[in-house]
PDB file of C-alpha atoms in Angstrom:
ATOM      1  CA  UNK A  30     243.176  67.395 155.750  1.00  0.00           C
ATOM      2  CA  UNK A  31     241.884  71.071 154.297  1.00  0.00           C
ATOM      3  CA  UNK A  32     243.215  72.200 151.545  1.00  0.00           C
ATOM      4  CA  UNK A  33     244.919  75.560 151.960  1.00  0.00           C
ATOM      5  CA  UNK A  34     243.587  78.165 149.600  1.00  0.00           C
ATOM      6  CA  UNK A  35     246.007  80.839 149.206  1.00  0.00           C
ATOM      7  CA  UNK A  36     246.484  83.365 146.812  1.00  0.00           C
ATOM      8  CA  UNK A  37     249.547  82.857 144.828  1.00  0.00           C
ATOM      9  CA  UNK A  38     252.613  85.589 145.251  1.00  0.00           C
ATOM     10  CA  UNK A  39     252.972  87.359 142.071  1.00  0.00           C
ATOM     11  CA  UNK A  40     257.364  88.162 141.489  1.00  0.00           C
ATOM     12  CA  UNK A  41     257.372  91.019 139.804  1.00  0.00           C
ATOM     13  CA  UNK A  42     260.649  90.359 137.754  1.00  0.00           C
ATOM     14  CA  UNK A  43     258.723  87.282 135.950  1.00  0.00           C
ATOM     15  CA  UNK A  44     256.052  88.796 133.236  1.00  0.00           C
ATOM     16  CA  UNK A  45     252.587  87.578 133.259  1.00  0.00           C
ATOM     17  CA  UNK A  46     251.174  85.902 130.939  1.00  0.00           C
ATOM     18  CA  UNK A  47     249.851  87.148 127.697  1.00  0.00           C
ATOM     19  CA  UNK A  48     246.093  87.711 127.892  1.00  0.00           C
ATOM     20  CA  UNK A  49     244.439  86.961 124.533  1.00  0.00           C
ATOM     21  CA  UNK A  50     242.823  89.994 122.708  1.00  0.00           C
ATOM     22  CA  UNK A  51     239.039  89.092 122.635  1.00  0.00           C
ATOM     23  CA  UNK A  52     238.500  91.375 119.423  1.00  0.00           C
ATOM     24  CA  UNK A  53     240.143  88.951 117.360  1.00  0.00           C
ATOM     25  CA  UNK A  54     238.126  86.417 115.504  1.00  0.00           C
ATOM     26  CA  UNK A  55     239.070  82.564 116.073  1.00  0.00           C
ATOM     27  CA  UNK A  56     240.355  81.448 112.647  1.00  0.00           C
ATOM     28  CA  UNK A  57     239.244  78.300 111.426  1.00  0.00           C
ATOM     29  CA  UNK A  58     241.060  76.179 108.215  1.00  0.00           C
ATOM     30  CA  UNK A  59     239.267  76.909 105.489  1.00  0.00           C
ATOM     31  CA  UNK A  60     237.446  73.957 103.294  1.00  0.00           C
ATOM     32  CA  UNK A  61     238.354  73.821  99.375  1.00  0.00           C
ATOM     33  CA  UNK A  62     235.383  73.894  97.196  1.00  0.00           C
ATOM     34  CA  UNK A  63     234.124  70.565  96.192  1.00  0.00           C
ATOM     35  CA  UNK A  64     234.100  69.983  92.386  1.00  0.00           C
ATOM     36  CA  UNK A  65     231.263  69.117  90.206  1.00  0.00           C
ATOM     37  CA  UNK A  66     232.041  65.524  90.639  1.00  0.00           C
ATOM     38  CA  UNK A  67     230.991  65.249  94.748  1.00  0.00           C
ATOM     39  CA  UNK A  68     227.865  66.621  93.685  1.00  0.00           C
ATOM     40  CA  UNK A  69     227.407  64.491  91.044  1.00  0.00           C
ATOM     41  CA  UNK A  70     227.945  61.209  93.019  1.00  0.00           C
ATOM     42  CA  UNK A  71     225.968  62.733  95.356  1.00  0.00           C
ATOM     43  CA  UNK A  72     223.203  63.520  92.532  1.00  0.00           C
ATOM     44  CA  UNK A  73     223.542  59.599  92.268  1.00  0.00           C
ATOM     45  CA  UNK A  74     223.547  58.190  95.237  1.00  0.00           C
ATOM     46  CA  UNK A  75     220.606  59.591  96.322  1.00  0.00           C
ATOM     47  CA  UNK A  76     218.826  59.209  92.978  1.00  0.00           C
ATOM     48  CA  UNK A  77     219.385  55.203  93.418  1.00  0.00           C
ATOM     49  CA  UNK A  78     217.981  55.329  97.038  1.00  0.00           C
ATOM     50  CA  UNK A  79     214.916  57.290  95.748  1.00  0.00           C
ATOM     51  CA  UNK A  80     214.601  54.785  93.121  1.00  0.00           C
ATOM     52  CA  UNK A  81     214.521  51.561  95.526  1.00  0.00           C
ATOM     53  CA  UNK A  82     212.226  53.203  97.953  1.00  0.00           C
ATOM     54  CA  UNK A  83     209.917  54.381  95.183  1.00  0.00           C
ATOM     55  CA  UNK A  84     209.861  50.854  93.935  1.00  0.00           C
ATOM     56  CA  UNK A  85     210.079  49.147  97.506  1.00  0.00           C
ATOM     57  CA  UNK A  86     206.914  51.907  98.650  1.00  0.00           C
ATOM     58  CA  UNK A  87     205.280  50.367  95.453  1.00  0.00           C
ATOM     59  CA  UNK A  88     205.715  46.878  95.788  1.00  0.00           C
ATOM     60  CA  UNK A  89     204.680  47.406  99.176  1.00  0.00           C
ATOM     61  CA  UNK A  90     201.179  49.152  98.694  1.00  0.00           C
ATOM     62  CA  UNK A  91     200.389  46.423  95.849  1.00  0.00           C
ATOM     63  CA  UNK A  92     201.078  43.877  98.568  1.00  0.00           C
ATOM     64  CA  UNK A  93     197.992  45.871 100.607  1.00  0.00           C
ATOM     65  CA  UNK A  94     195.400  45.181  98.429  1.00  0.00           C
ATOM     66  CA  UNK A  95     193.230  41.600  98.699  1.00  0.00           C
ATOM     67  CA  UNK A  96     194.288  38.945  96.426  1.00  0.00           C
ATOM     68  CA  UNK A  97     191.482  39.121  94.722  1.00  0.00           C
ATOM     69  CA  UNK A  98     192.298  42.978  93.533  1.00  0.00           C
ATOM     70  CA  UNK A  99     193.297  43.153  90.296  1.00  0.00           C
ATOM     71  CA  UNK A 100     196.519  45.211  91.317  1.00  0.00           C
ATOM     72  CA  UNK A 101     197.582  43.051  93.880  1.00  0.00           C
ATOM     73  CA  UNK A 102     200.815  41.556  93.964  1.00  0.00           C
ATOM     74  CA  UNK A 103     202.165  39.923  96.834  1.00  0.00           C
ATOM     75  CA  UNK A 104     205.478  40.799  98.413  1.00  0.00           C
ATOM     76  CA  UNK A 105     208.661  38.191  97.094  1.00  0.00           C
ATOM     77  CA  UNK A 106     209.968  37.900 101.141  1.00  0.00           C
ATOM     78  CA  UNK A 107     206.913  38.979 103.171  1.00  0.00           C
ATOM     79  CA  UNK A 108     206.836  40.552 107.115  1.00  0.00           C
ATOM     80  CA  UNK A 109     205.763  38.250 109.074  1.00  0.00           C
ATOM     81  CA  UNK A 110     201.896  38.233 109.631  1.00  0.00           C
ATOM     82  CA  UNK A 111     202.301  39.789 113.498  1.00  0.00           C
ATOM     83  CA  UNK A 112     204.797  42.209 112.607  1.00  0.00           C
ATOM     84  CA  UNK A 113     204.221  46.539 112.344  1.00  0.00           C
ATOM     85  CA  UNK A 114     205.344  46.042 108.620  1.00  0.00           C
ATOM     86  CA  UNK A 115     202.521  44.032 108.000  1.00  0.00           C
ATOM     87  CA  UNK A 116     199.827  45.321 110.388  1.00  0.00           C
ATOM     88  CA  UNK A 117     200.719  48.756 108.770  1.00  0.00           C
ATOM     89  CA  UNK A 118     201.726  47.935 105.030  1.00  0.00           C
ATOM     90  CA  UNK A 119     200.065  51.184 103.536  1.00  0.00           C
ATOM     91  CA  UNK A 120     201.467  53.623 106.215  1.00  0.00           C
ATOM     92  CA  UNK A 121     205.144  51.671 105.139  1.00  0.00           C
ATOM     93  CA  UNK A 122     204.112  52.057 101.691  1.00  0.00           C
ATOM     94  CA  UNK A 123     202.955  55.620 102.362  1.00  0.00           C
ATOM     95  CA  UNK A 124     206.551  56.755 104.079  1.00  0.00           C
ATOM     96  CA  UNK A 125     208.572  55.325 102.254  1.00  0.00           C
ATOM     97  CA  UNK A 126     207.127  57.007  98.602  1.00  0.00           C
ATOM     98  CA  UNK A 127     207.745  60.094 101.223  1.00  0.00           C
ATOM     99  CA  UNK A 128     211.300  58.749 101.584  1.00  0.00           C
ATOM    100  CA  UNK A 129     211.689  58.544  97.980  1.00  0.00           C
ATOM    101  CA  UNK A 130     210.120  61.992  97.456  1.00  0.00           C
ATOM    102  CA  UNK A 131     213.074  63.570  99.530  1.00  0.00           C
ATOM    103  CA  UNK A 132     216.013  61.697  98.348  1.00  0.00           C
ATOM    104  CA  UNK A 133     214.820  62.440  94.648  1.00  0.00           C
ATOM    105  CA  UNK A 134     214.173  65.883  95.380  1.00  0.00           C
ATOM    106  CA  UNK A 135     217.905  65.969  97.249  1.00  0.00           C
ATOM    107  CA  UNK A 136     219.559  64.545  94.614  1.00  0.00           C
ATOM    108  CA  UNK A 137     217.923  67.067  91.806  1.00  0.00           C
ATOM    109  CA  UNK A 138     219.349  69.977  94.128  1.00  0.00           C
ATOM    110  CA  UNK A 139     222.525  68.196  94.053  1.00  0.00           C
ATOM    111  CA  UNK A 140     222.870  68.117  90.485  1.00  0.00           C
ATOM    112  CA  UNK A 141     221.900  71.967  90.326  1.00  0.00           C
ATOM    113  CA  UNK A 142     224.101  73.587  93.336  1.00  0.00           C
ATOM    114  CA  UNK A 143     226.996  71.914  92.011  1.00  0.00           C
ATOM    115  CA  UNK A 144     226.858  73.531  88.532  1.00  0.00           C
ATOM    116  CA  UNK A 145     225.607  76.795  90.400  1.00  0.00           C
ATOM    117  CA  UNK A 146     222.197  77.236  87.911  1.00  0.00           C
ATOM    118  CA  UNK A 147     218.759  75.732  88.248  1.00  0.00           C
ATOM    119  CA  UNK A 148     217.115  73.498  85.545  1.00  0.00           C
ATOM    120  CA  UNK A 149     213.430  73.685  85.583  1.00  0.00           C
ATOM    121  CA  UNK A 150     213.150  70.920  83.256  1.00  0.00           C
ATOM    122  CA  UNK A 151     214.825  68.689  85.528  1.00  0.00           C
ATOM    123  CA  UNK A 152     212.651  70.244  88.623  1.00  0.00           C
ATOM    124  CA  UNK A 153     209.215  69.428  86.278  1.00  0.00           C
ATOM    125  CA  UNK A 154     210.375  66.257  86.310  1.00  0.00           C
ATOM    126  CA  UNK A 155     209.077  65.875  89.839  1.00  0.00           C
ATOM    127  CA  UNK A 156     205.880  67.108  89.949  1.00  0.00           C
ATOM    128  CA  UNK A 157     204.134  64.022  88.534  1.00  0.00           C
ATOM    129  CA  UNK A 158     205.357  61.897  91.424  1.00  0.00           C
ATOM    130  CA  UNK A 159     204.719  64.311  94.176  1.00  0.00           C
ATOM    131  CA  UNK A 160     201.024  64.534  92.852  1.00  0.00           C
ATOM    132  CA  UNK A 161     201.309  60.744  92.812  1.00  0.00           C
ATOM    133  CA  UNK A 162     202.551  60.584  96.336  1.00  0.00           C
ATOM    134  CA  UNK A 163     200.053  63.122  97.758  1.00  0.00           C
ATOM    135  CA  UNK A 164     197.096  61.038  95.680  1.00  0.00           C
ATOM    136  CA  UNK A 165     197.978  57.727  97.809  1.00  0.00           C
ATOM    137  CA  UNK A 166     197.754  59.853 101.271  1.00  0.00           C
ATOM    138  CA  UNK A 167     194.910  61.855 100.543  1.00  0.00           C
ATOM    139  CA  UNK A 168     193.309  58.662  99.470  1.00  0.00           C
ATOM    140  CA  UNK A 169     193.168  56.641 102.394  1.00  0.00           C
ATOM    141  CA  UNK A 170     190.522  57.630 105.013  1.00  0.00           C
ATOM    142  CA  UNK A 171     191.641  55.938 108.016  1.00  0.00           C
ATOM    143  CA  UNK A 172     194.538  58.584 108.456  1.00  0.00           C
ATOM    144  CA  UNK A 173     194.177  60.560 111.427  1.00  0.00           C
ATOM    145  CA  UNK A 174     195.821  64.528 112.381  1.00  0.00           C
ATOM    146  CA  UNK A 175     199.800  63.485 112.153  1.00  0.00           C
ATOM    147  CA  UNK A 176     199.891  61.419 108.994  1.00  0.00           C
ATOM    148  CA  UNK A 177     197.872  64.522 107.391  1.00  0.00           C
ATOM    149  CA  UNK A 178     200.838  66.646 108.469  1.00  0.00           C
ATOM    150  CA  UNK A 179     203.104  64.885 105.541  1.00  0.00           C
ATOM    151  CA  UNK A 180     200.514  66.235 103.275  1.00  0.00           C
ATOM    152  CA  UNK A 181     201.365  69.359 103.982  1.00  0.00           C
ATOM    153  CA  UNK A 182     204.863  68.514 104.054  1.00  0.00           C
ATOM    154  CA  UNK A 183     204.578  67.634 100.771  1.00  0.00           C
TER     155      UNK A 183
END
């Protein structure tokens, strides 16, 4: 069966309905500041998770080296020998000092939006580890065009 399409009688004793005015802005709740404390534990959080992959990128690129390297240390649970982790330790290594780099670098900014002022001391901090991490990229010569592209991002 068709469907009839017909246009619906308008009664002109019943009003029509209100059209909205389209000059007026939607209003939207608005959001309490967040206290000193969010951005603190966010200051924290992050800090910790730049702290394990620092050390995790570390223990990592140690694990990289021959035995017979005076810096070597092997990992305390290992990838297995077949795995990307393995096959790829220093690239790992590599991303996850990146990792670190950011979450550090997040958490600093943290720190300093929620007190509305900027330490430099606390930004100088930094700079010896990003040096570090761009040292252990631009140090390996088997990277090719889109690894180099975190050097910049760095």
């Amino acid at each position: 069966v068709r469907e009839d399409i017909a246009a619906p009688v308008q009664d002109s004793s019943i009003p029509a309905p209100l059209q909205p005015n389209i000059d007026v802005p939607i209003r939207r709740p608005k959001r309490g500041k967040l206290g000193i404390r969010h951005y603190d534990a966010l200051h924290d959080i992050y800090h910790n998770q730049g702290r394990m992959l620092k050390y995790s990128g570390d223990a990592r690129f140690w694990s990289t080296y021959p035995p017979t390297h005076r810096e070597y240390r092997p990992l305390a649970d290992p990838p297995p020998p077949n795995s990307p982790y393995h096959k790829h330790g220093g690239l790992i290594a590599r991303l996850e000092l990146i990792d670190a780099l950011v979450c550090f670098t997040y958490s600093i900014w943290n720190r300093d939006y929620g007190r509305r002022s900027c330490n430099k001391e606390t930004w100088a901090t930094i700079e010896a580890f990003l040096g570090w991490c761009k040292a252990k990229w631009t140090a390996e010569e088997s990277i090719n065009d889109a690894e180099r592209a975190f050097i910049g991002l760095m």
